Coordinates of C-alpha atoms and ligand atoms in Angstrom, one line a residue:
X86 CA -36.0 5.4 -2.1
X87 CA -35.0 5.2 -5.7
X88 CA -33.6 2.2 -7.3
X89 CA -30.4 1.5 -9.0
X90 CA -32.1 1.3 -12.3
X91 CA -33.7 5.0 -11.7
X92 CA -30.2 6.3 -10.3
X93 CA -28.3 4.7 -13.6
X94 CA -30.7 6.8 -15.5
X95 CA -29.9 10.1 -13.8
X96 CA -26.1 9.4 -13.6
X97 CA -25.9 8.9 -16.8
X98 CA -28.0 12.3 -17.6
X99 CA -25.8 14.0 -15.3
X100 CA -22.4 12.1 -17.0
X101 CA -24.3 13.8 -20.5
X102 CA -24.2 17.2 -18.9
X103 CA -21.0 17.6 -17.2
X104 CA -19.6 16.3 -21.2
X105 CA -22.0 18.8 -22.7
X106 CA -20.5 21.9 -20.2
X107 CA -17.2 20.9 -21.2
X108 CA -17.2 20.6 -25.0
X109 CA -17.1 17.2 -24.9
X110 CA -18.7 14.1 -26.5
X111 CA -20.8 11.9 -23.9
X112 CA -19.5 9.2 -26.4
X113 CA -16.1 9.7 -24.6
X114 CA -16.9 8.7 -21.3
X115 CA -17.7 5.2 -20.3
X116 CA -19.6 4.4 -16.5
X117 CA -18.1 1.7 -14.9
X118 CA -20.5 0.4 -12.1
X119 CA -18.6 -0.5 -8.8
X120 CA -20.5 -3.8 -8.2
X121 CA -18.4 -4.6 -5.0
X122 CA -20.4 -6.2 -2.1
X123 CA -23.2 -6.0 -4.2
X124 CA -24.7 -9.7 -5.5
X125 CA -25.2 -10.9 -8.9
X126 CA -28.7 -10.1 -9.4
X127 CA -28.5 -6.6 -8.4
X128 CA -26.1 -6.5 -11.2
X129 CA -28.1 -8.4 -13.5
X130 CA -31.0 -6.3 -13.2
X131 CA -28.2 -2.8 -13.6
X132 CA -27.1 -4.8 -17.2
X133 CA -31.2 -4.9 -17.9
X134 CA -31.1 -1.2 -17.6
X135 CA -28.1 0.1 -19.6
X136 CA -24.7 -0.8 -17.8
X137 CA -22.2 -3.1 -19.4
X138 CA -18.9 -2.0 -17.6
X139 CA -19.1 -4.0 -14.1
X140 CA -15.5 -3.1 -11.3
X141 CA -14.7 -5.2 -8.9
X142 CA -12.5 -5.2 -5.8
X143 CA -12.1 -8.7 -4.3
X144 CA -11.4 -11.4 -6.5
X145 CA -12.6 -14.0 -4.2
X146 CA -16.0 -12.3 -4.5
X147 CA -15.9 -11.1 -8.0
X148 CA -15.2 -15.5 -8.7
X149 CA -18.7 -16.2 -6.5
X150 CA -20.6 -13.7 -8.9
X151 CA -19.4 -14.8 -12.5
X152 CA -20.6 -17.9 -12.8
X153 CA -24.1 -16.4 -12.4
X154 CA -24.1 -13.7 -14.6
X155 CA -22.1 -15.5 -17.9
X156 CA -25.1 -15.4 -20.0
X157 CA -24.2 -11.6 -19.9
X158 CA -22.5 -10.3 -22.3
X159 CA -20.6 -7.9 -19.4
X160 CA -17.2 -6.3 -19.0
X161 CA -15.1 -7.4 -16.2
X162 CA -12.7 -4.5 -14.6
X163 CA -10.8 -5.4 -11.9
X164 CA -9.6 -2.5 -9.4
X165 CA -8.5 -3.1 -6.6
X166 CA -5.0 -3.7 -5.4
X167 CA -3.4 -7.2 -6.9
X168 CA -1.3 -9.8 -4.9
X169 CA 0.8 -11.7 -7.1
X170 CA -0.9 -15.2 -6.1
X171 CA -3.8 -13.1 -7.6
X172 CA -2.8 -12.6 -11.2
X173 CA -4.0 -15.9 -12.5
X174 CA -7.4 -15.6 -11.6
X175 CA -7.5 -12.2 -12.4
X176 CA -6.1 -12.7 -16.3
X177 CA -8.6 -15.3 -16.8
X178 CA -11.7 -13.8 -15.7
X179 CA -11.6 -9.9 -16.3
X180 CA -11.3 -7.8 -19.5
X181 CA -9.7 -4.6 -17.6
X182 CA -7.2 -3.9 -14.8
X183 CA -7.6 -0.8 -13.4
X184 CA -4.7 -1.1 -10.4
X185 CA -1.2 -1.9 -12.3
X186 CA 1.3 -0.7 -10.1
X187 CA 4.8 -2.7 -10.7
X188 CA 6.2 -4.6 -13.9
X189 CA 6.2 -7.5 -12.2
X190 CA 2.4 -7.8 -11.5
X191 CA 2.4 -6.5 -15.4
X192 CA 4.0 -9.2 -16.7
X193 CA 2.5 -11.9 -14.3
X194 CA -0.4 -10.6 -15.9
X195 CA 0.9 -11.2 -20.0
X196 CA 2.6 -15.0 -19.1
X197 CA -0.8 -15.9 -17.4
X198 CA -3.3 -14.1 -20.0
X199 CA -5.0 -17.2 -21.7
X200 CA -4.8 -17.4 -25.1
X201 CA -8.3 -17.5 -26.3
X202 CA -8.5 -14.5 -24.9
X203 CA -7.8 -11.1 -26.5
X204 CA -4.8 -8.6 -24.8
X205 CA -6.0 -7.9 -21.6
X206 CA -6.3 -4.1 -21.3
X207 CA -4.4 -2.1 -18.6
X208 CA -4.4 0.9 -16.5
X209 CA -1.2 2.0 -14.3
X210 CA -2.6 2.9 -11.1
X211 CA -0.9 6.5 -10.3
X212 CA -0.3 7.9 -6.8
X213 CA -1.4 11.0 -7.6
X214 CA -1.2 12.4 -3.9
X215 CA 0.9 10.5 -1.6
X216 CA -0.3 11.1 1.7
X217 CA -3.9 9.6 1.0
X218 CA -2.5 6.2 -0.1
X219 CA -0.5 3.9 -0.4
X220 CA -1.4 2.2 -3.8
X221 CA -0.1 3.7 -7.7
X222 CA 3.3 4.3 -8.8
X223 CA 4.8 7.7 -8.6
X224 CA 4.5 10.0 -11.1
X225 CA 8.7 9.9 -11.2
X226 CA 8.5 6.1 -11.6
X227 CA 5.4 6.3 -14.1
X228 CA 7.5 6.5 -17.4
X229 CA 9.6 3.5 -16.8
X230 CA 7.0 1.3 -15.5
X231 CA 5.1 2.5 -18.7
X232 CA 7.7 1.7 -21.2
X233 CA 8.5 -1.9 -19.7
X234 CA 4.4 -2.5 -19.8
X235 CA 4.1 -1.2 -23.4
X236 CA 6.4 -4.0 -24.3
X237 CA 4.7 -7.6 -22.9
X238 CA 2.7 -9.3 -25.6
X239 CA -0.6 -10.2 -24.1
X240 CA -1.4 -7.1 -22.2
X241 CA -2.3 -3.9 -23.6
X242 CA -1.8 -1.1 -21.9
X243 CA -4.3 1.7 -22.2
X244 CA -3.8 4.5 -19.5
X245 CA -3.9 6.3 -16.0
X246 CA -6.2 5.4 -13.3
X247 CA -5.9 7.3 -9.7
X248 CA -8.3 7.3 -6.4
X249 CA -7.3 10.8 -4.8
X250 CA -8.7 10.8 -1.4
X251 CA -9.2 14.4 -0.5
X252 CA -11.9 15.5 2.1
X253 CA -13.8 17.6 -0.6
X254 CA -14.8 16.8 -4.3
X255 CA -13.2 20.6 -5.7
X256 CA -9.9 19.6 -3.6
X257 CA -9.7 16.9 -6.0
X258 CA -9.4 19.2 -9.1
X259 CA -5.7 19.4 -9.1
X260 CA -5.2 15.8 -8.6
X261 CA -7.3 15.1 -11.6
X262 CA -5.4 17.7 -13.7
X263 CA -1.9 16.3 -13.1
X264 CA -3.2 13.0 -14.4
X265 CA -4.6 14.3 -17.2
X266 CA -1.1 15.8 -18.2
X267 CA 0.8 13.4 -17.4
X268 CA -1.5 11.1 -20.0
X269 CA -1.1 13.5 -22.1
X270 CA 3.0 13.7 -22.1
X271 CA 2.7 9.7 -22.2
X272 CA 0.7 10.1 -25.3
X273 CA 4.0 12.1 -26.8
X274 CA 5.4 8.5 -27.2
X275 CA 2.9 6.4 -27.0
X276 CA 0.1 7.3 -29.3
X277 CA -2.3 4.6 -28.6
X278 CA -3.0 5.9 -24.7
X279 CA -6.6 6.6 -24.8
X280 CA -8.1 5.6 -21.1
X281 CA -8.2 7.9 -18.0
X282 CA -9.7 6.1 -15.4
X283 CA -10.8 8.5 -12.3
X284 CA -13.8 10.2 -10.5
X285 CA -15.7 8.7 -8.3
X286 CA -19.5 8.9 -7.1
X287 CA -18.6 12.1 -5.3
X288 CA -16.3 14.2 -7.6
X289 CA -17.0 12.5 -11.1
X290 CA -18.4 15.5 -12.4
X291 CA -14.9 17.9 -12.0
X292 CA -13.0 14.3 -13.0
X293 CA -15.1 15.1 -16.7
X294 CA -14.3 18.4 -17.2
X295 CA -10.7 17.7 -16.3
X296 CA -11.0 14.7 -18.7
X297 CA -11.8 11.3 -17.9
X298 CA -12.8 9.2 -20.0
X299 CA -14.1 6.6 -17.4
X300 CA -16.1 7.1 -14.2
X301 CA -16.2 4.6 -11.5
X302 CA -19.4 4.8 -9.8
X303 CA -20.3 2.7 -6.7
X304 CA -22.6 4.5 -3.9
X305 CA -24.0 6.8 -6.2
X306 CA -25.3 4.0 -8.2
X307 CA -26.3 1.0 -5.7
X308 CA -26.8 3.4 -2.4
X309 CA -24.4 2.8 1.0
X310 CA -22.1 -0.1 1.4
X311 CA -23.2 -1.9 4.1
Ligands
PLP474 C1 -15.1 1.4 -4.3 C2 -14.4 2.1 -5.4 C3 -15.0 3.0 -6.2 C4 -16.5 3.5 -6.0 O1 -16.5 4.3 -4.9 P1 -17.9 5.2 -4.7 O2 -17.4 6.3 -3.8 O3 -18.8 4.2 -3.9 O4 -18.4 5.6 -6.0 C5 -14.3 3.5 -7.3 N1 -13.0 3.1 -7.5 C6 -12.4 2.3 -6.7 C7 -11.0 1.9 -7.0 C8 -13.0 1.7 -5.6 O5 -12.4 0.9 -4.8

């Protein structure tokens, strides 16, 4: 069996390739390893190889891990879905949120950023094809939410992120597409849009040539979830 450190090498050949095929800079495209259920010195020893983005899930666990690991200089994203008891936590003790899907959790998130902190940075979580879940906004309700996000003070809000669920990697394609355009039509007015959070460890490679900028790798990376 390989190791995570070998299979963070190889991703992040592959991540250089699928860039390379599609014109693009490898620059571009950040690897955010999906540390859930995974403990803090299996993450420790991914930072020793080359990762600095670290996701997490479940703030409960994500809280049990930190303490461990602050002698890292590591960036926290945080996405999964987000209870409003949650937000606190969560605006203290990540740098990204991946899973914005309603101005109220938004702007929970702003009041409750602390202030030694820089903006935290945000991604509206899109429901990109409805039958597969139940999470993101719809794409009819994205513009809104948007606007009324671009506005709070201690957030900064940076793009799309979307999880689409089909039963093959190529079905995904189109899914991946739309949120690409619809970042795109965002960008019309609001210029500073630069994240596309989506791919995953079994269709990143069409989520790059349809333009993400940030891959979220778990399985691929750390091996099965138990
Ligand atoms: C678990 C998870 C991932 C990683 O999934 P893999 O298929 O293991 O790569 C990525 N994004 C989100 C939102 C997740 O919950």
């Amino acid at each position: 069996m390989t190791d995570p450190e070998t299979r963070l090498s190889a991703l992040q050949h592959r991540i250089e390739h699928s860039c390379r095929s599609a014109g693009r800079d490898p620059a571009e495209v950040t690897l955010l390893a999906v540390s859930k259920t995974r403990d803090a010195a299996a993450i420790r020893a991914l930072h020793g190889a080359g990762a600095h983005h670290f996701g997490e899930n479940y703030l409960q666990e994500a809280l049990a891990k930190q303490p461990a690991l602050a002698d890292l200089p590591l960036t926290w994203h945080f996405i999964g879905p987000i209870q409003s008891n949650k937000t606190r936590d969560i605006a203290a003790h990540f740098d990204w949120v991946h899973s914005v899907d309603r101005e109220k959790i938004a702007r929970r998130l702003s009041d409750q950023r602390p202030e030694h902190l820089p903006p935290l940075n945000l991604c509206l979580q899109v429901n990109i094809d409805t039958e597969a879940s139940k999470q993101g906004v719809s794409l009819a309700e994205l513009p809104a939410l948007a606007e009324a996000v671009a506005t709070l003070p201690r957030v900064r809000l940076r793009g799309l992120m979307a999880i689409p669920r089909a039963d093959a990697p190529d079905n995904n394609r189109a899914a991946f597409r739309t949120l690409a355009m619809t970042l795109s039509q965002l960008r019309h007015t609001m210029t500073s849009l630069d994240t596309l959070s989506m791919g995953m460890s079994d269709d990143f490679e069409t989520a790059i040539a349809e333009g993400a900028t940030l891959v979220r790798l778990g399985t691929a990376l750390f091996g099965p979830r138990d």
